[in-house]
Coordinates of C-alpha atoms (C1' of nucleotides) in Angstrom, one line a residue:
Chain P
M1 CA 64.7 51.3 2.5
E2 CA 62.0 49.9 0.5
E3 CA 61.5 46.9 -2.3
W4 CA 59.5 47.9 -4.7
T5 CA 58.0 44.7 -7.1
P6 CA 57.7 45.5 -10.5
A7 CA 54.2 47.2 -10.2
Q8 CA 51.8 44.5 -12.3
G9 CA 49.7 46.5 -13.2
R10 CA 46.9 45.6 -10.7
G11 CA 43.7 44.6 -11.3
D12 CA 44.7 42.3 -14.6
D13 CA 43.7 38.8 -13.3
L14 CA 40.3 39.7 -11.8
Q15 CA 38.5 42.6 -14.2
T16 CA 39.5 41.6 -17.1
D17 CA 36.5 43.1 -19.0
D18 CA 38.2 46.0 -20.1
M19 CA 39.9 49.1 -18.9
S20 CA 37.1 51.7 -19.6
K21 CA 35.8 51.3 -15.8
P22 CA 38.1 53.5 -13.0
A23 CA 39.8 51.6 -10.6
F24 CA 38.5 53.7 -7.8
S25 CA 37.0 57.1 -7.1
R26 CA 38.2 59.9 -5.2
A27 CA 35.8 61.5 -2.7
E28 CA 35.2 64.0 -0.2
P29 CA 37.7 64.1 2.5
D30 CA 34.5 64.2 5.1
A31 CA 32.6 61.7 3.4
R32 CA 35.7 59.5 2.7
R33 CA 36.6 59.7 6.8
Q34 CA 32.8 59.4 7.4
S35 CA 32.5 56.0 5.6
L36 CA 35.8 54.9 7.7
I37 CA 34.0 55.3 10.9
E38 CA 30.8 53.7 9.8
A39 CA 32.8 51.2 8.7
T40 CA 35.2 50.6 12.0
A41 CA 31.4 50.7 13.7
R42 CA 30.1 47.4 11.8
V43 CA 33.4 46.1 12.3
L44 CA 33.5 46.5 16.1
A45 CA 30.1 45.3 16.0
R46 CA 30.3 42.6 14.5
D47 CA 33.7 41.1 15.5
G48 CA 34.6 43.2 19.1
A49 CA 37.3 44.9 20.2
T50 CA 40.0 42.3 19.2
G51 CA 38.7 42.2 15.6
A52 CA 38.8 45.8 14.6
S53 CA 42.2 46.2 13.5
V54 CA 43.3 48.0 9.5
R55 CA 43.0 45.3 7.6
P56 CA 39.2 44.2 8.0
I57 CA 38.3 47.6 8.8
A58 CA 39.7 48.6 5.0
V59 CA 37.9 45.7 3.3
E60 CA 34.7 46.4 5.2
A61 CA 35.1 50.4 3.8
G62 CA 36.4 48.5 0.3
V63 CA 39.3 50.6 0.4
S64 CA 43.4 49.7 0.9
P65 CA 44.8 49.5 4.4
G66 CA 47.1 52.4 3.4
L67 CA 44.1 55.0 3.4
I68 CA 43.4 54.9 7.0
N69 CA 46.9 56.3 7.9
H70 CA 46.0 58.7 5.3
Y71 CA 42.7 60.1 7.2
F72 CA 43.5 59.5 10.7
A73 CA 47.0 59.8 12.7
G74 CA 46.6 55.7 13.4
I75 CA 44.1 52.9 14.1
E76 CA 43.1 54.4 17.6
A77 CA 42.6 57.8 16.3
L78 CA 39.7 56.2 14.0
I79 CA 38.5 54.1 17.1
A80 CA 38.5 56.9 19.0
A81 CA 36.7 59.1 16.1
T82 CA 34.3 56.1 15.9
Y83 CA 33.6 56.4 20.3
S84 CA 32.3 60.0 19.3
A85 CA 29.9 59.7 16.3
V86 CA 28.6 55.7 17.8
G87 CA 27.8 57.9 20.9
E88 CA 26.5 60.9 19.0
Q89 CA 24.1 58.6 17.2
V90 CA 23.0 56.8 20.4
S91 CA 22.1 60.3 22.0
N92 CA 20.2 60.8 18.9
A93 CA 18.3 58.1 19.3
L94 CA 17.6 58.4 22.8
A95 CA 16.3 62.1 22.0
A96 CA 14.5 60.8 18.8
A97 CA 12.3 58.3 21.5
V98 CA 11.7 61.1 23.6
A99 CA 10.6 63.4 21.0
A100 CA 8.0 60.9 20.0
A101 CA 7.0 60.9 23.2
G102 CA 4.9 64.1 23.1
T103 CA 5.1 66.8 26.0
D104 CA 4.0 65.3 29.0
P105 CA 7.4 65.3 31.1
R106 CA 6.5 62.3 32.9
A107 CA 5.7 60.2 29.8
R108 CA 9.4 61.6 28.0
L109 CA 11.4 60.3 30.9
T110 CA 9.7 57.1 30.9
A111 CA 10.5 57.2 26.7
Y112 CA 14.1 57.9 27.8
V113 CA 14.4 54.6 29.6
T114 CA 12.2 52.4 27.4
A115 CA 14.4 52.9 24.1
S116 CA 17.4 52.0 26.1
F117 CA 16.0 48.6 26.3
A118 CA 15.0 48.3 22.8
P119 CA 16.5 48.2 19.6
P120 CA 18.9 49.5 18.4
I121 CA 20.3 50.1 22.0
A122 CA 20.0 46.8 23.5
D123 CA 21.8 45.2 21.4
R124 CA 24.5 42.8 21.9
A125 CA 26.9 44.3 18.8
L126 CA 26.3 47.7 20.4
L127 CA 27.8 46.2 23.3
A128 CA 30.7 44.7 21.8
T129 CA 31.1 48.5 20.4
W130 CA 31.1 50.1 23.9
I131 CA 33.7 47.4 25.4
A132 CA 36.0 48.3 22.7
F133 CA 36.1 51.7 23.9
W134 CA 36.3 50.7 27.3
S135 CA 39.2 49.0 26.7
L136 CA 40.9 51.7 25.9
T137 CA 40.0 53.9 28.4
G138 CA 43.3 54.1 29.9
K139 CA 44.4 56.3 26.9
P140 CA 43.6 60.1 28.2
Q141 CA 42.5 60.5 24.7
I142 CA 39.9 57.8 24.8
A143 CA 39.0 58.8 28.3
E144 CA 38.4 62.3 27.4
R145 CA 35.9 61.3 24.6
H146 CA 33.8 59.0 27.5
D147 CA 33.3 61.8 29.9
A148 CA 32.2 64.1 27.0
I149 CA 29.8 61.5 26.2
Y150 CA 28.7 60.6 29.4
A151 CA 28.3 64.3 30.6
R152 CA 26.1 64.8 27.2
Y153 CA 23.8 61.7 28.5
R154 CA 23.7 63.3 32.3
E155 CA 22.5 66.6 30.5
D156 CA 19.9 65.5 28.8
L157 CA 18.6 63.2 31.6
E158 CA 19.1 66.4 34.0
A159 CA 16.9 68.5 31.0
L160 CA 14.1 65.7 31.4
L161 CA 14.5 65.9 35.0
A162 CA 13.7 69.3 35.2
E163 CA 10.6 69.3 33.2
C164 CA 9.3 66.7 35.9
G165 CA 10.1 69.0 38.3
I166 CA 12.6 67.3 40.1
A167 CA 14.5 70.4 42.2
Q168 CA 18.0 71.5 40.8
A169 CA 19.9 70.6 44.0
D170 CA 18.7 66.7 43.1
R171 CA 18.7 66.7 39.4
R172 CA 22.4 65.8 39.5
L173 CA 22.7 63.2 41.7
T174 CA 19.1 61.6 40.5
A175 CA 20.6 61.8 37.0
I176 CA 23.4 59.9 38.3
A177 CA 21.5 57.0 39.8
I178 CA 19.2 56.8 36.8
T179 CA 21.8 56.4 34.3
A180 CA 23.6 54.1 36.5
L181 CA 20.9 51.4 37.0
V182 CA 19.8 51.8 33.1
D183 CA 23.2 51.0 32.3
G184 CA 23.4 48.1 34.7
L185 CA 20.6 46.7 33.5
W186 CA 21.7 47.5 29.9
L187 CA 24.7 45.7 30.1
E188 CA 23.8 42.6 31.8
L189 CA 20.7 42.3 29.9
C190 CA 23.4 42.2 26.7
L191 CA 25.9 40.0 28.1
S192 CA 23.6 37.4 29.1
P193 CA 19.8 38.0 28.2
D194 CA 18.4 35.0 29.6
S195 CA 19.0 36.4 33.2
F196 CA 15.9 38.7 32.8
T197 CA 13.8 40.0 30.1
A198 CA 13.9 43.7 28.6
D199 CA 10.0 44.1 30.1
E200 CA 11.4 43.3 33.3
A201 CA 14.1 45.6 32.8
R202 CA 11.8 48.2 31.8
G203 CA 9.5 47.7 35.0
L204 CA 12.4 47.9 37.5
A205 CA 13.4 51.4 35.9
E206 CA 10.0 52.6 35.8
R207 CA 9.4 51.4 39.2
Q208 CA 12.9 53.6 40.6
L209 CA 11.6 56.6 38.3
A210 CA 8.3 56.1 40.3
T211 CA 10.6 56.8 44.0
Y212 CA 11.4 60.2 42.7
F213 CA 7.8 61.2 42.5
D214 CA 5.7 59.4 44.9
R215 CA 7.7 60.0 48.1
S216 CA 4.9 60.8 50.1
A217 CA 6.9 58.8 53.0
S218 CA 10.1 58.6 52.3
S219 CA 11.3 62.5 53.7
D220 CA 13.0 60.8 56.6
R221 CA 15.8 59.3 54.9
Chain J
M1 CA 59.2 20.3 10.0
E2 CA 61.5 22.1 12.8
E3 CA 64.6 23.9 12.8
W4 CA 66.3 23.2 15.8
T5 CA 69.4 25.2 16.3
P6 CA 72.7 23.3 17.8
A7 CA 71.3 24.1 21.2
Q8 CA 73.8 25.9 22.9
G9 CA 73.6 25.1 26.6
R10 CA 71.3 28.0 27.8
G11 CA 71.9 30.5 30.3
D12 CA 75.9 30.5 29.2
D13 CA 76.0 34.1 29.2
L14 CA 74.0 35.3 32.1
Q15 CA 74.0 33.4 35.1
T16 CA 77.9 32.7 34.3
D17 CA 78.6 32.3 38.3
D18 CA 78.1 28.5 38.3
M19 CA 76.2 25.7 37.6
S20 CA 74.9 23.9 41.0
K21 CA 71.8 26.4 41.2
P22 CA 68.7 24.1 39.8
A23 CA 68.1 26.1 36.6
F24 CA 64.3 25.3 37.8
S25 CA 62.4 24.1 39.6
R26 CA 59.3 21.4 39.1
A27 CA 55.8 22.2 41.0
E28 CA 52.7 20.6 41.8
P29 CA 50.5 20.8 38.8
D30 CA 48.0 22.8 40.9
A31 CA 50.1 25.2 42.2
R32 CA 51.6 25.7 38.8
R33 CA 48.0 26.3 37.1
Q34 CA 47.3 28.7 40.0
S35 CA 50.5 30.6 39.9
L36 CA 50.3 30.9 36.0
I37 CA 45.8 32.0 36.7
E38 CA 47.4 34.6 39.1
A39 CA 50.0 36.2 36.6
T40 CA 47.7 36.5 34.1
A41 CA 45.2 38.5 36.6
R42 CA 48.3 40.7 37.6
V43 CA 48.7 41.2 33.9
L44 CA 45.1 41.9 32.8
A45 CA 45.2 44.6 35.6
R46 CA 48.3 46.4 34.4
D47 CA 48.1 46.3 30.6
G48 CA 44.5 45.3 30.4
A49 CA 42.6 43.0 27.7
T50 CA 45.0 43.7 24.6
G51 CA 48.2 43.2 26.9
A52 CA 47.0 39.5 27.8
S53 CA 49.1 37.5 25.8
V54 CA 51.2 34.5 26.1
R55 CA 54.6 36.1 26.5
P56 CA 53.9 38.6 28.6
I57 CA 52.0 36.3 30.7
A58 CA 54.9 34.2 31.2
V59 CA 57.0 36.6 32.0
E60 CA 55.0 37.9 34.7
A61 CA 55.1 34.0 35.7
G62 CA 58.7 33.5 35.5
V63 CA 58.1 30.3 33.2
S64 CA 58.6 30.0 29.5
P65 CA 56.3 31.0 27.2
G66 CA 55.7 27.3 26.1
L67 CA 54.4 26.3 29.5
I68 CA 51.0 27.9 29.4
N69 CA 50.3 25.2 26.6
H70 CA 51.4 22.6 28.6
Y71 CA 48.5 23.0 31.4
F72 CA 46.2 25.1 29.5
A73 CA 44.2 24.1 26.0
G74 CA 45.2 27.8 24.9
I75 CA 45.2 31.0 26.2
E76 CA 41.9 31.6 25.9
A77 CA 41.2 28.8 28.4
L78 CA 43.9 30.3 31.0
I79 CA 42.1 33.9 30.9
A80 CA 38.6 31.9 30.9
A81 CA 39.9 30.2 34.2
T82 CA 41.5 33.4 35.3
Y83 CA 37.7 35.1 35.0
S84 CA 36.2 32.3 37.4
A85 CA 39.1 32.9 39.8
V86 CA 38.7 36.5 39.7
G87 CA 35.0 36.3 40.3
E88 CA 35.3 34.4 43.1
Q89 CA 37.7 36.5 44.5
V90 CA 35.1 39.1 44.5
S91 CA 32.7 37.1 46.0
N92 CA 34.9 36.2 49.0
A93 CA 35.6 39.8 49.1
L94 CA 32.0 40.8 49.7
A95 CA 31.5 38.1 51.9
A96 CA 33.9 39.0 54.0
A97 CA 32.5 42.2 54.4
V98 CA 29.4 41.2 54.9
A99 CA 30.5 38.8 57.9
A100 CA 32.4 41.7 59.3
A101 CA 29.2 43.7 59.6
G102 CA 28.0 41.5 62.2
T103 CA 24.4 40.0 62.4
D104 CA 22.0 42.7 61.6
P105 CA 20.5 42.0 58.4
R106 CA 20.1 45.6 57.3
A107 CA 23.7 46.5 58.6
R108 CA 24.9 43.4 56.3
L109 CA 22.9 44.7 53.3
T110 CA 24.7 48.0 53.3
A111 CA 28.1 46.5 54.0
Y112 CA 27.1 44.2 50.6
V113 CA 26.8 47.8 48.8
T114 CA 29.1 49.7 50.2
A115 CA 32.2 47.3 49.7
S116 CA 31.3 47.6 46.4
F117 CA 32.5 51.0 46.1
A118 CA 36.0 50.8 47.9
P119 CA 39.4 48.7 47.0
P120 CA 39.6 46.2 46.1
I121 CA 36.7 46.2 44.3
A122 CA 36.0 49.5 43.2
D123 CA 39.2 49.6 41.2
R124 CA 40.6 50.8 37.9
A125 CA 42.7 47.5 37.6
L126 CA 39.8 45.3 37.9
L127 CA 37.6 47.2 35.7
A128 CA 40.5 46.4 33.0
T129 CA 40.4 42.9 33.9
W130 CA 36.5 42.8 33.9
I131 CA 36.5 44.4 30.7
A132 CA 38.7 42.0 29.2
F133 CA 36.5 39.1 30.3
W134 CA 33.4 40.9 28.7
S135 CA 35.3 41.5 25.3
L136 CA 35.2 37.3 25.5
T137 CA 31.8 36.7 25.8
G138 CA 31.0 36.2 22.4
K139 CA 32.5 32.6 22.9
P140 CA 30.5 30.0 24.4
Q141 CA 33.4 29.3 27.1
I142 CA 33.5 32.7 28.1
A143 CA 29.6 33.5 28.4
E144 CA 29.0 30.3 30.3
R145 CA 31.6 31.7 33.1
H146 CA 29.8 34.8 33.2
D147 CA 26.4 33.5 33.2
A148 CA 28.0 31.1 36.7
I149 CA 29.5 34.4 38.1
Y150 CA 26.6 36.7 38.1
A151 CA 24.0 34.5 38.8
R152 CA 26.3 33.1 42.3
Y153 CA 26.5 37.5 43.1
R154 CA 22.7 37.4 42.8
E155 CA 22.5 34.3 44.7
D156 CA 24.2 35.9 47.6
L157 CA 22.3 38.9 47.3
E158 CA 19.1 37.2 47.6
A159 CA 20.1 35.6 50.6
L160 CA 21.0 38.9 52.4
L161 CA 17.5 40.0 50.9
A162 CA 15.4 37.4 52.4
E163 CA 17.5 38.2 55.4
C164 CA 15.8 41.0 55.4
G165 CA 12.1 40.0 55.2
I166 CA 11.8 41.0 51.8
A167 CA 9.3 38.4 50.6
Q168 CA 10.5 35.7 48.3
A169 CA 8.2 36.5 45.3
D170 CA 10.4 39.9 45.4
R171 CA 13.7 38.9 45.5
R172 CA 14.9 37.9 42.0
L173 CA 13.8 41.2 40.5
T174 CA 15.2 43.5 43.9
A175 CA 18.4 41.1 43.3
I176 CA 18.8 41.8 39.7
A177 CA 18.0 45.6 40.4
I178 CA 20.7 46.6 43.1
T179 CA 23.1 44.3 41.3
A180 CA 22.2 46.5 38.3
L181 CA 22.8 50.0 40.5
V182 CA 25.8 49.1 42.3
D183 CA 27.2 47.6 38.7
G184 CA 26.6 50.4 36.6
L185 CA 27.9 53.1 39.2
W186 CA 31.0 51.0 40.1
L187 CA 31.7 51.0 36.2
E188 CA 31.4 54.8 35.7
L189 CA 33.3 55.3 38.6
C190 CA 36.2 53.1 37.8
L191 CA 35.7 54.4 34.3
S192 CA 35.8 58.4 35.7
P193 CA 36.6 58.7 38.7
D194 CA 35.5 62.6 38.7
S195 CA 32.3 62.7 37.9
F196 CA 30.9 61.6 41.0
T197 CA 32.5 60.5 44.6
A198 CA 32.6 56.9 45.9
D199 CA 31.1 58.3 48.5
E200 CA 27.7 59.8 46.8
A201 CA 27.9 56.4 45.2
R202 CA 27.4 54.8 48.3
G203 CA 24.4 57.2 49.0
L204 CA 22.7 56.6 46.0
A205 CA 22.9 52.8 46.6
E206 CA 21.7 53.1 49.6
R207 CA 18.9 55.2 49.2
Q208 CA 17.4 53.1 46.7
L209 CA 17.8 50.3 49.4
A210 CA 15.7 52.1 51.2
T211 CA 12.6 52.1 49.0
Y212 CA 12.2 48.6 49.6
F213 CA 11.8 49.1 53.3
D214 CA 10.2 52.3 53.8
R215 CA 7.5 51.5 51.4
S216 CA 4.7 53.1 53.4
A217 CA 3.2 55.0 50.4
S218 CA 4.5 53.2 46.9
S219 CA 1.7 50.1 47.5
D220 CA 0.0 51.6 44.3
R221 CA 2.6 51.4 41.8
Chain N
dT1 C1' 75.1 5.7 41.4
dT2 C1' 71.7 4.7 36.8
dG3 C1' 67.6 5.3 34.3
dC4 C1' 63.6 6.7 33.1
dT5 C1' 59.4 9.8 33.6
dT6 C1' 57.7 14.1 32.6
dG7 C1' 57.9 19.4 33.5
dT8 C1' 60.3 23.2 31.3
dT9 C1' 62.9 25.3 28.3
dG10 C1' 64.1 27.5 24.0
dT11 C1' 62.6 28.3 19.4
dA12 C1' 60.5 28.0 14.9
dC13 C1' 56.6 28.9 12.5
dG14 C1' 52.8 31.5 10.0
dA15 C1' 49.5 34.3 10.6
dT16 C1' 48.4 39.1 11.2
dC17 C1' 49.4 43.4 13.6
dG18 C1' 50.3 48.9 12.8
dT19 C1' 52.8 51.7 9.8
dA20 C1' 55.9 53.9 6.0
dT21 C1' 56.4 55.1 1.5
dA22 C1' 56.9 54.4 -3.6
dA23 C1' 54.1 53.8 -7.4
dT24 C1' 50.0 54.8 -9.7
dA25 C1' 46.1 57.0 -11.5
dA26 C1' 41.9 59.6 -10.7
dG27 C1' 40.0 64.6 -12.0
dG28 C1' 40.2 69.1 -12.2
dA29 C1' 42.9 73.5 -13.7
dA30 C1' 45.4 75.5 -18.1
Chain U
dT1 C1' 44.3 68.0 -25.2
dT2 C1' 48.2 68.2 -21.2
dC3 C1' 49.9 68.8 -16.8
dC4 C1' 50.0 68.7 -11.9
dT5 C1' 48.1 67.6 -7.4
dT6 C1' 47.0 64.5 -4.6
dA7 C1' 44.0 60.4 -3.2
dT8 C1' 44.6 56.0 -3.7
dT9 C1' 46.8 51.4 -3.8
dA10 C1' 49.8 48.0 -3.0
dT11 C1' 53.3 46.9 -1.1
dA12 C1' 57.5 46.5 2.5
dC13 C1' 58.6 46.1 7.3
dG14 C1' 59.7 45.0 12.0
dA15 C1' 57.0 43.6 15.8
dT16 C1' 54.3 40.3 17.9
dC17 C1' 50.5 37.2 18.2
dG18 C1' 49.4 31.7 19.3
dT19 C1' 50.6 27.2 18.8
dA20 C1' 54.2 23.5 18.0
dC21 C1' 57.7 20.8 18.9
dA22 C1' 62.6 18.8 19.9
dA23 C1' 66.2 19.1 23.5
dC24 C1' 66.6 19.4 28.1
dA25 C1' 67.3 18.4 32.9
dA26 C1' 64.5 18.1 37.7
dG27 C1' 63.7 15.0 40.4
dC28 C1' 62.2 10.1 42.0
dA29 C1' 62.8 5.1 41.6
dA30 C1' 65.8 1.6 42.3

DNA sequence: TTGCTTGTTGTACGATCGTATAATAAGGAA
DNA sequence: TTCCTTATTATACGATCGTACAACAAGCAA
């Protein structure tokens, strides 16, 4: 079933210096998996969804193409794992921005939306990564991860809203609205950065937040 | 340069009935181009970005693969043309919803956002189409079309805001905010329809619109 | 009818895709 | 040291990608 050429030693034309150096090194399974995920994220950011195939990822990770199938069930499983990893990374970046804002609830909420329009979150490369994931949400396995990641975002946001004194009954929909506005601004800001600035996006989000707190006259609607 | 097999007649095993029926028919160039664009839109909606390749599109259009390169500079040009076509289609659907709402400016604005969360606009297949375009915005040719389409959306929306009496100085940013919120809700609604309903999305958008009109106490922000 | 133009087809081609697998060698166990 | 496990490599394979182009034929002009 297989044609196997004479084997030819490997590395006999490049790297002719000597044979004392190991040709490759084994890695801790978890570490190797992690480095493959990171390489995938870099390739997705650099080349987008269409460029994230087995061979370029293997080159980026400095391993042979076959190794990917040794650690993951297939390229799709690797991309799914990368989805979760990047999603968590974004969550952590937002959490760090909130933590850096101190203890005032309102300031923490502002920090959350502000961080969404600054690097490393508002970044063309990160958008490319996200689009690659979205283009796979037809597969249930990927759709599941999306739901989990977004549920986490909304949970975090609901917690911030709770700190600010938003009634529990309003938190869910308020979080959905804020997430939608921020995502919509973020998306368009990444897609065509010339149509408005990050500062304008921040201002718009902030103004919307304000309507949830200064509602002295909007109770009739 | 080319290996050309004996030619073999074509259609000698299938379609053996007789030879009186034309094997294909010529089409008006514009009509053919249009049908290729429509076939591309259908394939994008059905199979997403990864499935929109030359052969499936040709099958969907009922022509041979080679014909695509006869009418378009390449598959990418065809997809770009489809982007413009779908974008205009959405614009028209929104305009129709606005027109159907009558003459009251406020009702027309509501109709605009309401239509965004109903078929045929809020549709998983249309999202797949859009994602396919977004994944190509690295190419300047596609990015241009995106900018043109979104500028058109915002123009339309600004016109509706003008009817409602929003000051000219506020229209641009208000249109950006509404577009972002609607797009964000639309996106998440298509990606995971279980996290909230179309009715809830409508309600959230409507509530945001209200803040632009009932602003008796928010002038200090 | 005959001839011509050109829309259309069918296929070749090289590149690249994801996956499978035999051979190789790293590195700890004995 | 020697052996053994298995991580890793290097390829083969079939499918599919976008494009190129020679042959065919539809439909109009004459």
